[in-house]
mmCIF file with all atom_site columns, C-alpha atoms in Angstrom:
data_model
loop_
_atom_site.group_PDB
_atom_site.id
_atom_site.type_symbol
_atom_site.label_atom_id
_atom_site.label_alt_id
_atom_site.label_comp_id
_atom_site.label_asym_id
_atom_site.label_entity_id
_atom_site.label_seq_id
_atom_site.pdbx_PDB_ins_code
_atom_site.Cartn_x
_atom_site.Cartn_y
_atom_site.Cartn_z
_atom_site.occupancy
_atom_site.B_iso_or_equiv
_atom_site.pdbx_formal_charge
_atom_site.auth_seq_id
_atom_site.auth_comp_id
_atom_site.auth_asym_id
_atom_site.auth_atom_id
_atom_site.pdbx_PDB_model_num
ATOM 1   C CA . MET A 1 1   ? 12.049  -11.572 11.216 1.00 0.00 ? 1   MET A CA 1
ATOM 2   C CA . LEU A 1 2   ? 11.303  -9.641  8.057  1.00 0.00 ? 2   LEU A CA 1
ATOM 3   C CA . LYS A 1 3   ? 11.588  -5.899  8.624  1.00 0.00 ? 3   LYS A CA 1
ATOM 4   C CA . VAL A 1 4   ? 9.330   -3.825  6.379  1.00 0.00 ? 4   VAL A CA 1
ATOM 5   C CA . GLY A 1 5   ? 9.508   -0.042  6.141  1.00 0.00 ? 5   GLY A CA 1
ATOM 6   C CA . LEU A 1 6   ? 6.183   1.524   5.163  1.00 0.00 ? 6   LEU A CA 1
ATOM 7   C CA . THR A 1 7   ? 6.028   5.104   3.932  1.00 0.00 ? 7   THR A CA 1
ATOM 8   C CA . GLY A 1 8   ? 4.254   7.369   1.469  1.00 0.00 ? 8   GLY A CA 1
ATOM 9   C CA . GLY A 1 9   ? 3.134   10.898  0.801  1.00 0.00 ? 9   GLY A CA 1
ATOM 10  C CA . ILE A 1 10  ? 0.794   12.491  3.307  1.00 0.00 ? 10  ILE A CA 1
ATOM 11  C CA . ALA A 1 11  ? -2.854  11.466  2.699  1.00 0.00 ? 11  ALA A CA 1
ATOM 12  C CA . ALA A 1 12  ? -1.833  8.807   0.170  1.00 0.00 ? 12  ALA A CA 1
ATOM 13  C CA . GLY A 1 13  ? -3.581  5.990   2.055  1.00 0.00 ? 13  GLY A CA 1
ATOM 14  C CA . LYS A 1 14  ? -0.763  4.671   4.219  1.00 0.00 ? 14  LYS A CA 1
ATOM 15  C CA . SER A 1 15  ? -2.980  4.176   7.276  1.00 0.00 ? 15  SER A CA 1
ATOM 16  C CA . LEU A 1 16  ? -5.280  1.819   5.373  1.00 0.00 ? 16  LEU A CA 1
ATOM 17  C CA . VAL A 1 17  ? -2.277  -0.153  4.144  1.00 0.00 ? 17  VAL A CA 1
ATOM 18  C CA . ALA A 1 18  ? -0.929  -0.397  7.705  1.00 0.00 ? 18  ALA A CA 1
ATOM 19  C CA . ARG A 1 19  ? -4.280  -1.611  9.079  1.00 0.00 ? 19  ARG A CA 1
ATOM 20  C CA . THR A 1 20  ? -4.536  -4.213  6.331  1.00 0.00 ? 20  THR A CA 1
ATOM 21  C CA . LEU A 1 21  ? -1.038  -5.509  7.032  1.00 0.00 ? 21  LEU A CA 1
ATOM 22  C CA . VAL A 1 22  ? -1.941  -5.900  10.704 1.00 0.00 ? 22  VAL A CA 1
ATOM 23  C CA . GLN A 1 23  ? -5.055  -7.828  9.694  1.00 0.00 ? 23  GLN A CA 1
ATOM 24  C CA . CYS A 1 24  ? -2.816  -10.089 7.615  1.00 0.00 ? 24  CYS A CA 1
ATOM 25  C CA . GLY A 1 25  ? -0.674  -10.792 10.675 1.00 0.00 ? 25  GLY A CA 1
ATOM 26  C CA . ALA A 1 26  ? 2.042   -8.156  10.763 1.00 0.00 ? 26  ALA A CA 1
ATOM 27  C CA . VAL A 1 27  ? 3.327   -6.490  13.912 1.00 0.00 ? 27  VAL A CA 1
ATOM 28  C CA . LEU A 1 28  ? 3.029   -2.711  13.457 1.00 0.00 ? 28  LEU A CA 1
ATOM 29  C CA . VAL A 1 29  ? 5.220   0.017   14.915 1.00 0.00 ? 29  VAL A CA 1
ATOM 30  C CA . ASP A 1 30  ? 3.618   3.375   14.068 1.00 0.00 ? 30  ASP A CA 1
ATOM 31  C CA . ALA A 1 31  ? 6.085   6.268   14.088 1.00 0.00 ? 31  ALA A CA 1
ATOM 32  C CA . ASP A 1 32  ? 3.298   8.868   14.184 1.00 0.00 ? 32  ASP A CA 1
ATOM 33  C CA . ALA A 1 33  ? 1.852   7.260   17.312 1.00 0.00 ? 33  ALA A CA 1
ATOM 34  C CA . LEU A 1 34  ? 5.305   7.142   18.882 1.00 0.00 ? 34  LEU A CA 1
ATOM 35  C CA . ALA A 1 35  ? 5.924   10.783  17.951 1.00 0.00 ? 35  ALA A CA 1
ATOM 36  C CA . ARG A 1 36  ? 2.853   11.654  20.004 1.00 0.00 ? 36  ARG A CA 1
ATOM 37  C CA . GLU A 1 37  ? 3.897   9.367   22.849 1.00 0.00 ? 37  GLU A CA 1
ATOM 38  C CA . VAL A 1 38  ? 7.387   10.848  23.261 1.00 0.00 ? 38  VAL A CA 1
ATOM 39  C CA . VAL A 1 39  ? 6.003   14.381  23.774 1.00 0.00 ? 39  VAL A CA 1
ATOM 40  C CA . GLU A 1 40  ? 3.231   13.556  26.209 1.00 0.00 ? 40  GLU A CA 1
ATOM 41  C CA . PRO A 1 41  ? 3.096   15.743  29.357 1.00 0.00 ? 41  PRO A CA 1
ATOM 42  C CA . GLY A 1 42  ? 5.906   14.911  31.722 1.00 0.00 ? 42  GLY A CA 1
ATOM 43  C CA . THR A 1 43  ? 8.244   13.467  29.093 1.00 0.00 ? 43  THR A CA 1
ATOM 44  C CA . GLU A 1 44  ? 11.768  14.611  28.333 1.00 0.00 ? 44  GLU A CA 1
ATOM 45  C CA . GLY A 1 45  ? 10.637  15.060  24.738 1.00 0.00 ? 45  GLY A CA 1
ATOM 46  C CA . LEU A 1 46  ? 8.033   17.677  25.605 1.00 0.00 ? 46  LEU A CA 1
ATOM 47  C CA . ALA A 1 47  ? 10.473  19.463  27.892 1.00 0.00 ? 47  ALA A CA 1
ATOM 48  C CA . ALA A 1 48  ? 13.013  19.654  25.059 1.00 0.00 ? 48  ALA A CA 1
ATOM 49  C CA . VAL A 1 49  ? 10.416  20.971  22.598 1.00 0.00 ? 49  VAL A CA 1
ATOM 50  C CA . VAL A 1 50  ? 9.326   23.678  25.041 1.00 0.00 ? 50  VAL A CA 1
ATOM 51  C CA . GLU A 1 51  ? 12.950  24.637  25.632 1.00 0.00 ? 51  GLU A CA 1
ATOM 52  C CA . ALA A 1 52  ? 13.504  24.974  21.886 1.00 0.00 ? 52  ALA A CA 1
ATOM 53  C CA . PHE A 1 53  ? 10.264  26.728  20.889 1.00 0.00 ? 53  PHE A CA 1
ATOM 54  C CA . GLY A 1 54  ? 8.953   28.332  24.049 1.00 0.00 ? 54  GLY A CA 1
ATOM 55  C CA . PRO A 1 55  ? 5.767   27.867  26.102 1.00 0.00 ? 55  PRO A CA 1
ATOM 56  C CA . ARG A 1 56  ? 3.569   29.217  23.289 1.00 0.00 ? 56  ARG A CA 1
ATOM 57  C CA . ILE A 1 57  ? 3.465   25.693  21.823 1.00 0.00 ? 57  ILE A CA 1
ATOM 58  C CA . LEU A 1 58  ? 1.702   24.382  24.938 1.00 0.00 ? 58  LEU A CA 1
ATOM 59  C CA . ALA A 1 59  ? -2.064  24.069  25.315 1.00 0.00 ? 59  ALA A CA 1
ATOM 60  C CA . ALA A 1 60  ? -3.815  25.315  28.448 1.00 0.00 ? 60  ALA A CA 1
ATOM 61  C CA . ASP A 1 61  ? -3.653  21.847  30.026 1.00 0.00 ? 61  ASP A CA 1
ATOM 62  C CA . GLY A 1 62  ? 0.111   21.595  29.555 1.00 0.00 ? 62  GLY A CA 1
ATOM 63  C CA . SER A 1 63  ? -0.019  19.243  26.584 1.00 0.00 ? 63  SER A CA 1
ATOM 64  C CA . LEU A 1 64  ? 1.574   19.969  23.230 1.00 0.00 ? 64  LEU A CA 1
ATOM 65  C CA . ASP A 1 65  ? -0.507  22.295  21.038 1.00 0.00 ? 65  ASP A CA 1
ATOM 66  C CA . ARG A 1 66  ? 0.200   20.595  17.714 1.00 0.00 ? 66  ARG A CA 1
ATOM 67  C CA . PRO A 1 67  ? -1.384  23.221  15.446 1.00 0.00 ? 67  PRO A CA 1
ATOM 68  C CA . ALA A 1 68  ? 0.647   25.940  17.204 1.00 0.00 ? 68  ALA A CA 1
ATOM 69  C CA . LEU A 1 69  ? 3.851   23.958  16.766 1.00 0.00 ? 69  LEU A CA 1
ATOM 70  C CA . ALA A 1 70  ? 3.031   23.191  13.134 1.00 0.00 ? 70  ALA A CA 1
ATOM 71  C CA . ALA A 1 71  ? 2.531   26.906  12.464 1.00 0.00 ? 71  ALA A CA 1
ATOM 72  C CA . VAL A 1 72  ? 6.041   27.547  13.762 1.00 0.00 ? 72  VAL A CA 1
ATOM 73  C CA . VAL A 1 73  ? 7.955   24.824  11.924 1.00 0.00 ? 73  VAL A CA 1
ATOM 74  C CA . PHE A 1 74  ? 6.238   24.144  8.618  1.00 0.00 ? 74  PHE A CA 1
ATOM 75  C CA . GLY A 1 75  ? 7.677   26.281  5.871  1.00 0.00 ? 75  GLY A CA 1
ATOM 76  C CA . ASP A 1 76  ? 10.779  26.991  8.002  1.00 0.00 ? 76  ASP A CA 1
ATOM 77  C CA . GLU A 1 77  ? 13.402  24.370  7.206  1.00 0.00 ? 77  GLU A CA 1
ATOM 78  C CA . GLU A 1 78  ? 15.732  25.418  10.014 1.00 0.00 ? 78  GLU A CA 1
ATOM 79  C CA . ARG A 1 79  ? 13.046  25.265  12.699 1.00 0.00 ? 79  ARG A CA 1
ATOM 80  C CA . ARG A 1 80  ? 11.748  21.959  11.369 1.00 0.00 ? 80  ARG A CA 1
ATOM 81  C CA . ALA A 1 81  ? 15.270  20.544  11.554 1.00 0.00 ? 81  ALA A CA 1
ATOM 82  C CA . VAL A 1 82  ? 15.461  21.550  15.213 1.00 0.00 ? 82  VAL A CA 1
ATOM 83  C CA . LEU A 1 83  ? 12.177  19.778  15.942 1.00 0.00 ? 83  LEU A CA 1
ATOM 84  C CA . ASN A 1 84  ? 13.218  16.673  14.033 1.00 0.00 ? 84  ASN A CA 1
ATOM 85  C CA . GLY A 1 85  ? 16.490  16.606  15.929 1.00 0.00 ? 85  GLY A CA 1
ATOM 86  C CA . ILE A 1 86  ? 14.505  16.324  19.153 1.00 0.00 ? 86  ILE A CA 1
ATOM 87  C CA . ILE A 1 87  ? 11.742  13.953  18.094 1.00 0.00 ? 87  ILE A CA 1
ATOM 88  C CA . HIS A 1 88  ? 13.403  11.507  15.705 1.00 0.00 ? 88  HIS A CA 1
ATOM 89  C CA . PRO A 1 89  ? 16.009  10.059  18.109 1.00 0.00 ? 89  PRO A CA 1
ATOM 90  C CA . LEU A 1 90  ? 13.321  9.509   20.752 1.00 0.00 ? 90  LEU A CA 1
ATOM 91  C CA . VAL A 1 91  ? 11.006  7.830   18.252 1.00 0.00 ? 91  VAL A CA 1
ATOM 92  C CA . ARG A 1 92  ? 13.780  5.598   16.919 1.00 0.00 ? 92  ARG A CA 1
ATOM 93  C CA . ALA A 1 93  ? 14.734  4.491   20.421 1.00 0.00 ? 93  ALA A CA 1
ATOM 94  C CA . ARG A 1 94  ? 11.135  3.614   21.286 1.00 0.00 ? 94  ARG A CA 1
ATOM 95  C CA . ALA A 1 95  ? 10.634  1.871   17.928 1.00 0.00 ? 95  ALA A CA 1
ATOM 96  C CA . ALA A 1 96  ? 13.749  -0.228  18.519 1.00 0.00 ? 96  ALA A CA 1
ATOM 97  C CA . GLN A 1 97  ? 12.394  -1.242  21.913 1.00 0.00 ? 97  GLN A CA 1
ATOM 98  C CA . LEU A 1 98  ? 9.069   -2.346  20.415 1.00 0.00 ? 98  LEU A CA 1
ATOM 99  C CA . ALA A 1 99  ? 10.795  -4.126  17.522 1.00 0.00 ? 99  ALA A CA 1
ATOM 100 C CA . ALA A 1 100 ? 12.875  -6.128  19.988 1.00 0.00 ? 100 ALA A CA 1
ATOM 101 C CA . GLU A 1 101 ? 9.645   -7.382  21.578 1.00 0.00 ? 101 GLU A CA 1
ATOM 102 C CA . ALA A 1 102 ? 8.193   -8.657  18.256 1.00 0.00 ? 102 ALA A CA 1
ATOM 103 C CA . PRO A 1 103 ? 8.175   -12.427 17.474 1.00 0.00 ? 103 PRO A CA 1
ATOM 104 C CA . PRO A 1 104 ? 11.492  -13.455 15.869 1.00 0.00 ? 104 PRO A CA 1
ATOM 105 C CA . ASP A 1 105 ? 9.712   -15.322 13.051 1.00 0.00 ? 105 ASP A CA 1
ATOM 106 C CA . GLY A 1 106 ? 7.152   -12.579 12.355 1.00 0.00 ? 106 GLY A CA 1
ATOM 107 C CA . ILE A 1 107 ? 6.845   -9.708  9.906  1.00 0.00 ? 107 ILE A CA 1
ATOM 108 C CA . LEU A 1 108 ? 7.521   -6.338  11.500 1.00 0.00 ? 108 LEU A CA 1
ATOM 109 C CA . VAL A 1 109 ? 6.127   -3.265  9.728  1.00 0.00 ? 109 VAL A CA 1
ATOM 110 C CA . GLN A 1 110 ? 7.404   0.150   10.756 1.00 0.00 ? 110 GLN A CA 1
ATOM 111 C CA . ASP A 1 111 ? 5.132   2.940   9.528  1.00 0.00 ? 111 ASP A CA 1
ATOM 112 C CA . ILE A 1 112 ? 7.478   5.911   9.078  1.00 0.00 ? 112 ILE A CA 1
ATOM 113 C CA . PRO A 1 113 ? 6.136   8.973   7.196  1.00 0.00 ? 113 PRO A CA 1
ATOM 114 C CA . LEU A 1 114 ? 9.644   10.446  6.791  1.00 0.00 ? 114 LEU A CA 1
ATOM 115 C CA . LEU A 1 115 ? 11.486  7.179   6.132  1.00 0.00 ? 115 LEU A CA 1
ATOM 116 C CA . VAL A 1 116 ? 13.113  8.492   2.951  1.00 0.00 ? 116 VAL A CA 1
ATOM 117 C CA . GLU A 1 117 ? 13.743  11.994  4.275  1.00 0.00 ? 117 GLU A CA 1
ATOM 118 C CA . THR A 1 118 ? 15.572  10.633  7.335  1.00 0.00 ? 118 THR A CA 1
ATOM 119 C CA . GLY A 1 119 ? 17.666  8.133   5.372  1.00 0.00 ? 119 GLY A CA 1
ATOM 120 C CA . GLN A 1 120 ? 16.255  5.013   7.014  1.00 0.00 ? 120 GLN A CA 1
ATOM 121 C CA . ALA A 1 121 ? 15.483  2.919   3.918  1.00 0.00 ? 121 ALA A CA 1
ATOM 122 C CA . GLY A 1 122 ? 18.655  0.891   4.354  1.00 0.00 ? 122 GLY A CA 1
ATOM 123 C CA . ASN A 1 123 ? 17.491  -0.295  7.791  1.00 0.00 ? 123 ASN A CA 1
ATOM 124 C CA . PHE A 1 124 ? 14.791  -2.508  6.246  1.00 0.00 ? 124 PHE A CA 1
ATOM 125 C CA . ASP A 1 125 ? 14.622  -5.738  4.292  1.00 0.00 ? 125 ASP A CA 1
ATOM 126 C CA . PHE A 1 126 ? 11.720  -4.408  2.229  1.00 0.00 ? 126 PHE A CA 1
ATOM 127 C CA . VAL A 1 127 ? 10.461  -0.859  1.638  1.00 0.00 ? 127 VAL A CA 1
ATOM 128 C CA . LEU A 1 128 ? 6.806   -0.376  0.705  1.00 0.00 ? 128 LEU A CA 1
ATOM 129 C CA . VAL A 1 129 ? 5.661   3.018   -0.576 1.00 0.00 ? 129 VAL A CA 1
ATOM 130 C CA . VAL A 1 130 ? 2.045   4.164   -0.965 1.00 0.00 ? 130 VAL A CA 1
ATOM 131 C CA . GLU A 1 131 ? 1.365   6.927   -3.468 1.00 0.00 ? 131 GLU A CA 1
ATOM 132 C CA . ALA A 1 132 ? -1.603  8.898   -4.777 1.00 0.00 ? 132 ALA A CA 1
ATOM 133 C CA . PRO A 1 133 ? -1.817  11.897  -7.146 1.00 0.00 ? 133 PRO A CA 1
ATOM 134 C CA . GLU A 1 134 ? -1.050  15.220  -5.474 1.00 0.00 ? 134 GLU A CA 1
ATOM 135 C CA . ASP A 1 135 ? -4.434  16.743  -6.317 1.00 0.00 ? 135 ASP A CA 1
ATOM 136 C CA . VAL A 1 136 ? -6.175  13.785  -4.688 1.00 0.00 ? 136 VAL A CA 1
ATOM 137 C CA . ARG A 1 137 ? -4.020  14.109  -1.582 1.00 0.00 ? 137 ARG A CA 1
ATOM 138 C CA . LEU A 1 138 ? -4.705  17.850  -1.352 1.00 0.00 ? 138 LEU A CA 1
ATOM 139 C CA . GLU A 1 139 ? -8.436  17.259  -1.613 1.00 0.00 ? 139 GLU A CA 1
ATOM 140 C CA . ARG A 1 140 ? -8.304  14.638  1.153  1.00 0.00 ? 140 ARG A CA 1
ATOM 141 C CA . MET A 1 141 ? -6.295  16.899  3.439  1.00 0.00 ? 141 MET A CA 1
ATOM 142 C CA . VAL A 1 142 ? -8.746  19.765  3.013  1.00 0.00 ? 142 VAL A CA 1
ATOM 143 C CA . ARG A 1 143 ? -11.945 17.717  3.126  1.00 0.00 ? 143 ARG A CA 1
ATOM 144 C CA . MET A 1 144 ? -11.054 15.015  5.664  1.00 0.00 ? 144 MET A CA 1
ATOM 145 C CA . ARG A 1 145 ? -8.542  16.802  7.881  1.00 0.00 ? 145 ARG A CA 1
ATOM 146 C CA . GLY A 1 146 ? -9.947  20.319  7.675  1.00 0.00 ? 146 GLY A CA 1
ATOM 147 C CA . MET A 1 147 ? -6.646  21.783  6.547  1.00 0.00 ? 147 MET A CA 1
ATOM 148 C CA . ASP A 1 148 ? -6.189  25.076  4.773  1.00 0.00 ? 148 ASP A CA 1
ATOM 149 C CA . PRO A 1 149 ? -5.127  24.410  1.139  1.00 0.00 ? 149 PRO A CA 1
ATOM 150 C CA . GLU A 1 150 ? -1.968  26.476  1.521  1.00 0.00 ? 150 GLU A CA 1
ATOM 151 C CA . ALA A 1 151 ? -0.997  24.584  4.684  1.00 0.00 ? 151 ALA A CA 1
ATOM 152 C CA . ALA A 1 152 ? -1.701  21.290  2.923  1.00 0.00 ? 152 ALA A CA 1
ATOM 153 C CA . ARG A 1 153 ? 0.597   22.229  0.051  1.00 0.00 ? 153 ARG A CA 1
ATOM 154 C CA . ALA A 1 154 ? 3.312   23.187  2.551  1.00 0.00 ? 154 ALA A CA 1
ATOM 155 C CA . ARG A 1 155 ? 3.047   19.769  4.183  1.00 0.00 ? 155 ARG A CA 1
ATOM 156 C CA . ILE A 1 156 ? 3.448   18.052  0.831  1.00 0.00 ? 156 ILE A CA 1
ATOM 157 C CA . ALA A 1 157 ? 6.392   20.287  -0.109 1.00 0.00 ? 157 ALA A CA 1
ATOM 158 C CA . ALA A 1 158 ? 8.130   19.411  3.162  1.00 0.00 ? 158 ALA A CA 1
ATOM 159 C CA . GLN A 1 159 ? 8.200   15.710  2.228  1.00 0.00 ? 159 GLN A CA 1
ATOM 160 C CA . ALA A 1 160 ? 10.285  13.797  -0.294 1.00 0.00 ? 160 ALA A CA 1
ATOM 161 C CA . THR A 1 161 ? 9.066   13.725  -3.873 1.00 0.00 ? 161 THR A CA 1
ATOM 162 C CA . PRO A 1 162 ? 7.305   10.660  -5.300 1.00 0.00 ? 162 PRO A CA 1
ATOM 163 C CA . GLU A 1 163 ? 10.429  10.051  -7.397 1.00 0.00 ? 163 GLU A CA 1
ATOM 164 C CA . GLN A 1 164 ? 12.656  10.038  -4.311 1.00 0.00 ? 164 GLN A CA 1
ATOM 165 C CA . ARG A 1 165 ? 10.333  7.614   -2.527 1.00 0.00 ? 165 ARG A CA 1
ATOM 166 C CA . ALA A 1 166 ? 10.150  5.361   -5.589 1.00 0.00 ? 166 ALA A CA 1
ATOM 167 C CA . GLU A 1 167 ? 13.936  5.189   -5.735 1.00 0.00 ? 167 GLU A CA 1
ATOM 168 C CA . ALA A 1 168 ? 14.004  3.791   -2.182 1.00 0.00 ? 168 ALA A CA 1
ATOM 169 C CA . ALA A 1 169 ? 11.074  1.406   -2.697 1.00 0.00 ? 169 ALA A CA 1
ATOM 170 C CA . ASP A 1 170 ? 10.933  -2.307  -3.365 1.00 0.00 ? 170 ASP A CA 1
ATOM 171 C CA . VAL A 1 171 ? 7.246   -1.895  -4.254 1.00 0.00 ? 171 VAL A CA 1
ATOM 172 C CA . VAL A 1 172 ? 5.102   1.197   -4.875 1.00 0.00 ? 172 VAL A CA 1
ATOM 173 C CA . LEU A 1 173 ? 1.350   0.804   -4.380 1.00 0.00 ? 173 LEU A CA 1
ATOM 174 C CA . HIS A 1 174 ? -0.589  3.404   -6.366 1.00 0.00 ? 174 HIS A CA 1
ATOM 175 C CA . ASN A 1 175 ? -3.770  4.278   -4.497 1.00 0.00 ? 175 ASN A CA 1
ATOM 176 C CA . THR A 1 176 ? -5.786  5.545   -7.448 1.00 0.00 ? 176 THR A CA 1
ATOM 177 C CA . GLY A 1 177 ? -8.843  3.298   -7.126 1.00 0.00 ? 177 GLY A CA 1
ATOM 178 C CA . THR A 1 178 ? -11.235 2.369   -4.346 1.00 0.00 ? 178 THR A CA 1
ATOM 179 C CA . PRO A 1 179 ? -10.247 1.514   -0.763 1.00 0.00 ? 179 PRO A CA 1
ATOM 180 C CA . GLU A 1 180 ? -11.270 -2.072  -1.494 1.00 0.00 ? 180 GLU A CA 1
ATOM 181 C CA . GLU A 1 181 ? -8.849  -2.214  -4.408 1.00 0.00 ? 181 GLU A CA 1
ATOM 182 C CA . LEU A 1 182 ? -6.023  -0.945  -2.220 1.00 0.00 ? 182 LEU A CA 1
ATOM 183 C CA . VAL A 1 183 ? -6.811  -3.540  0.459  1.00 0.00 ? 183 VAL A CA 1
ATOM 184 C CA . ALA A 1 184 ? -6.815  -6.286  -2.174 1.00 0.00 ? 184 ALA A CA 1
ATOM 185 C CA . ALA A 1 185 ? -3.441  -5.099  -3.492 1.00 0.00 ? 185 ALA A CA 1
ATOM 186 C CA . VAL A 1 186 ? -1.972  -5.185  0.015  1.00 0.00 ? 186 VAL A CA 1
ATOM 187 C CA . ARG A 1 187 ? -3.267  -8.710  0.600  1.00 0.00 ? 187 ARG A CA 1
ATOM 188 C CA . ARG A 1 188 ? -1.758  -9.875  -2.694 1.00 0.00 ? 188 ARG A CA 1
ATOM 189 C CA . LEU A 1 189 ? 1.567   -8.311  -1.734 1.00 0.00 ? 189 LEU A CA 1
ATOM 190 C CA . TRP A 1 190 ? 1.429   -10.057 1.637  1.00 0.00 ? 190 TRP A CA 1
ATOM 191 C CA . GLU A 1 191 ? 0.829   -13.474 0.114  1.00 0.00 ? 191 GLU A CA 1
ATOM 192 C CA . THR A 1 192 ? 3.102   -13.211 -2.917 1.00 0.00 ? 192 THR A CA 1
ATOM 193 C CA . ARG A 1 193 ? 6.061   -11.205 -1.601 1.00 0.00 ? 193 ARG A CA 1
ATOM 194 C CA . LEU A 1 194 ? 6.195   -10.645 2.145  1.00 0.00 ? 194 LEU A CA 1
ATOM 195 C CA . VAL A 1 195 ? 5.302   -14.109 3.419  1.00 0.00 ? 195 VAL A CA 1
ATOM 196 C CA . PRO A 1 196 ? 7.652   -15.887 0.967  1.00 0.00 ? 196 PRO A CA 1
ATOM 197 C CA . LEU A 1 197 ? 10.475  -13.469 1.808  1.00 0.00 ? 197 LEU A CA 1
ATOM 198 C CA . ASN A 1 198 ? 9.983   -14.058 5.514  1.00 0.00 ? 198 ASN A CA 1
ATOM 199 C CA . GLU A 1 199 ? 9.900   -17.828 5.056  1.00 0.00 ? 199 GLU A CA 1
ATOM 200 C CA . ALA A 1 200 ? 13.080  -17.685 2.989  1.00 0.00 ? 200 ALA A CA 1
ATOM 201 C CA . ARG A 1 201 ? 14.824  -15.659 5.697  1.00 0.00 ? 201 ARG A CA 1
ATOM 202 C CA . SER A 1 202 ? 13.656  -18.109 8.349  1.00 0.00 ? 202 SER A CA 1
ATOM 203 C CA . ARG A 1 203 ? 15.024  -21.064 6.379  1.00 0.00 ? 203 ARG A CA 1
ATOM 204 C CA . ALA A 1 204 ? 18.330  -19.297 5.812  1.00 0.00 ? 204 ALA A CA 1
ATOM 205 C CA . GLY A 1 205 ? 18.603  -18.569 9.532  1.00 0.00 ? 205 GLY A CA 1
ATOM 206 C CA . ARG A 1 206 ? 18.169  -22.171 10.579 1.00 0.00 ? 206 ARG A CA 1
#
């Protein structure tokens, strides 16, 4: 199995890359989806978050109020570290469980927004980074996600720099054109790099 780590700056186009890889045949483990799963009502994750940050981060129905939690932790490195210390181990454990269920001859893609920040690049055979200019990302966050510009800048500042991500990457896809161009670039990467790498690993394992 070829293990691919997918990451990139917020609003760089990583979701489109992930969907395209799935269409090509990859098995996807989405860390963002798992981060939501591990703090659903009734989970030990949500209980730990409430213990750390208080009931003010709960919505009226008992679920996690994500905007309220974001207001507490973003811009506060110490508080964010506390949250990450709760969420990341739970996400990694669930991701490992899903990875173990993937076909042994397949290509497993783990979509991890904070792959570089959490030092996980070395866990993968291939690291794929998606980047876009910061002004483009800010515009997308404000227009498409309804974020306040200041909050959007804080989110970007909380992540690794493009240079740090590039240092960890085997390939950097620059999303500066149309969505169709990005999809085409992903498909080329699949055919010319990922499939041959996986086949080579399979042959070596036999």
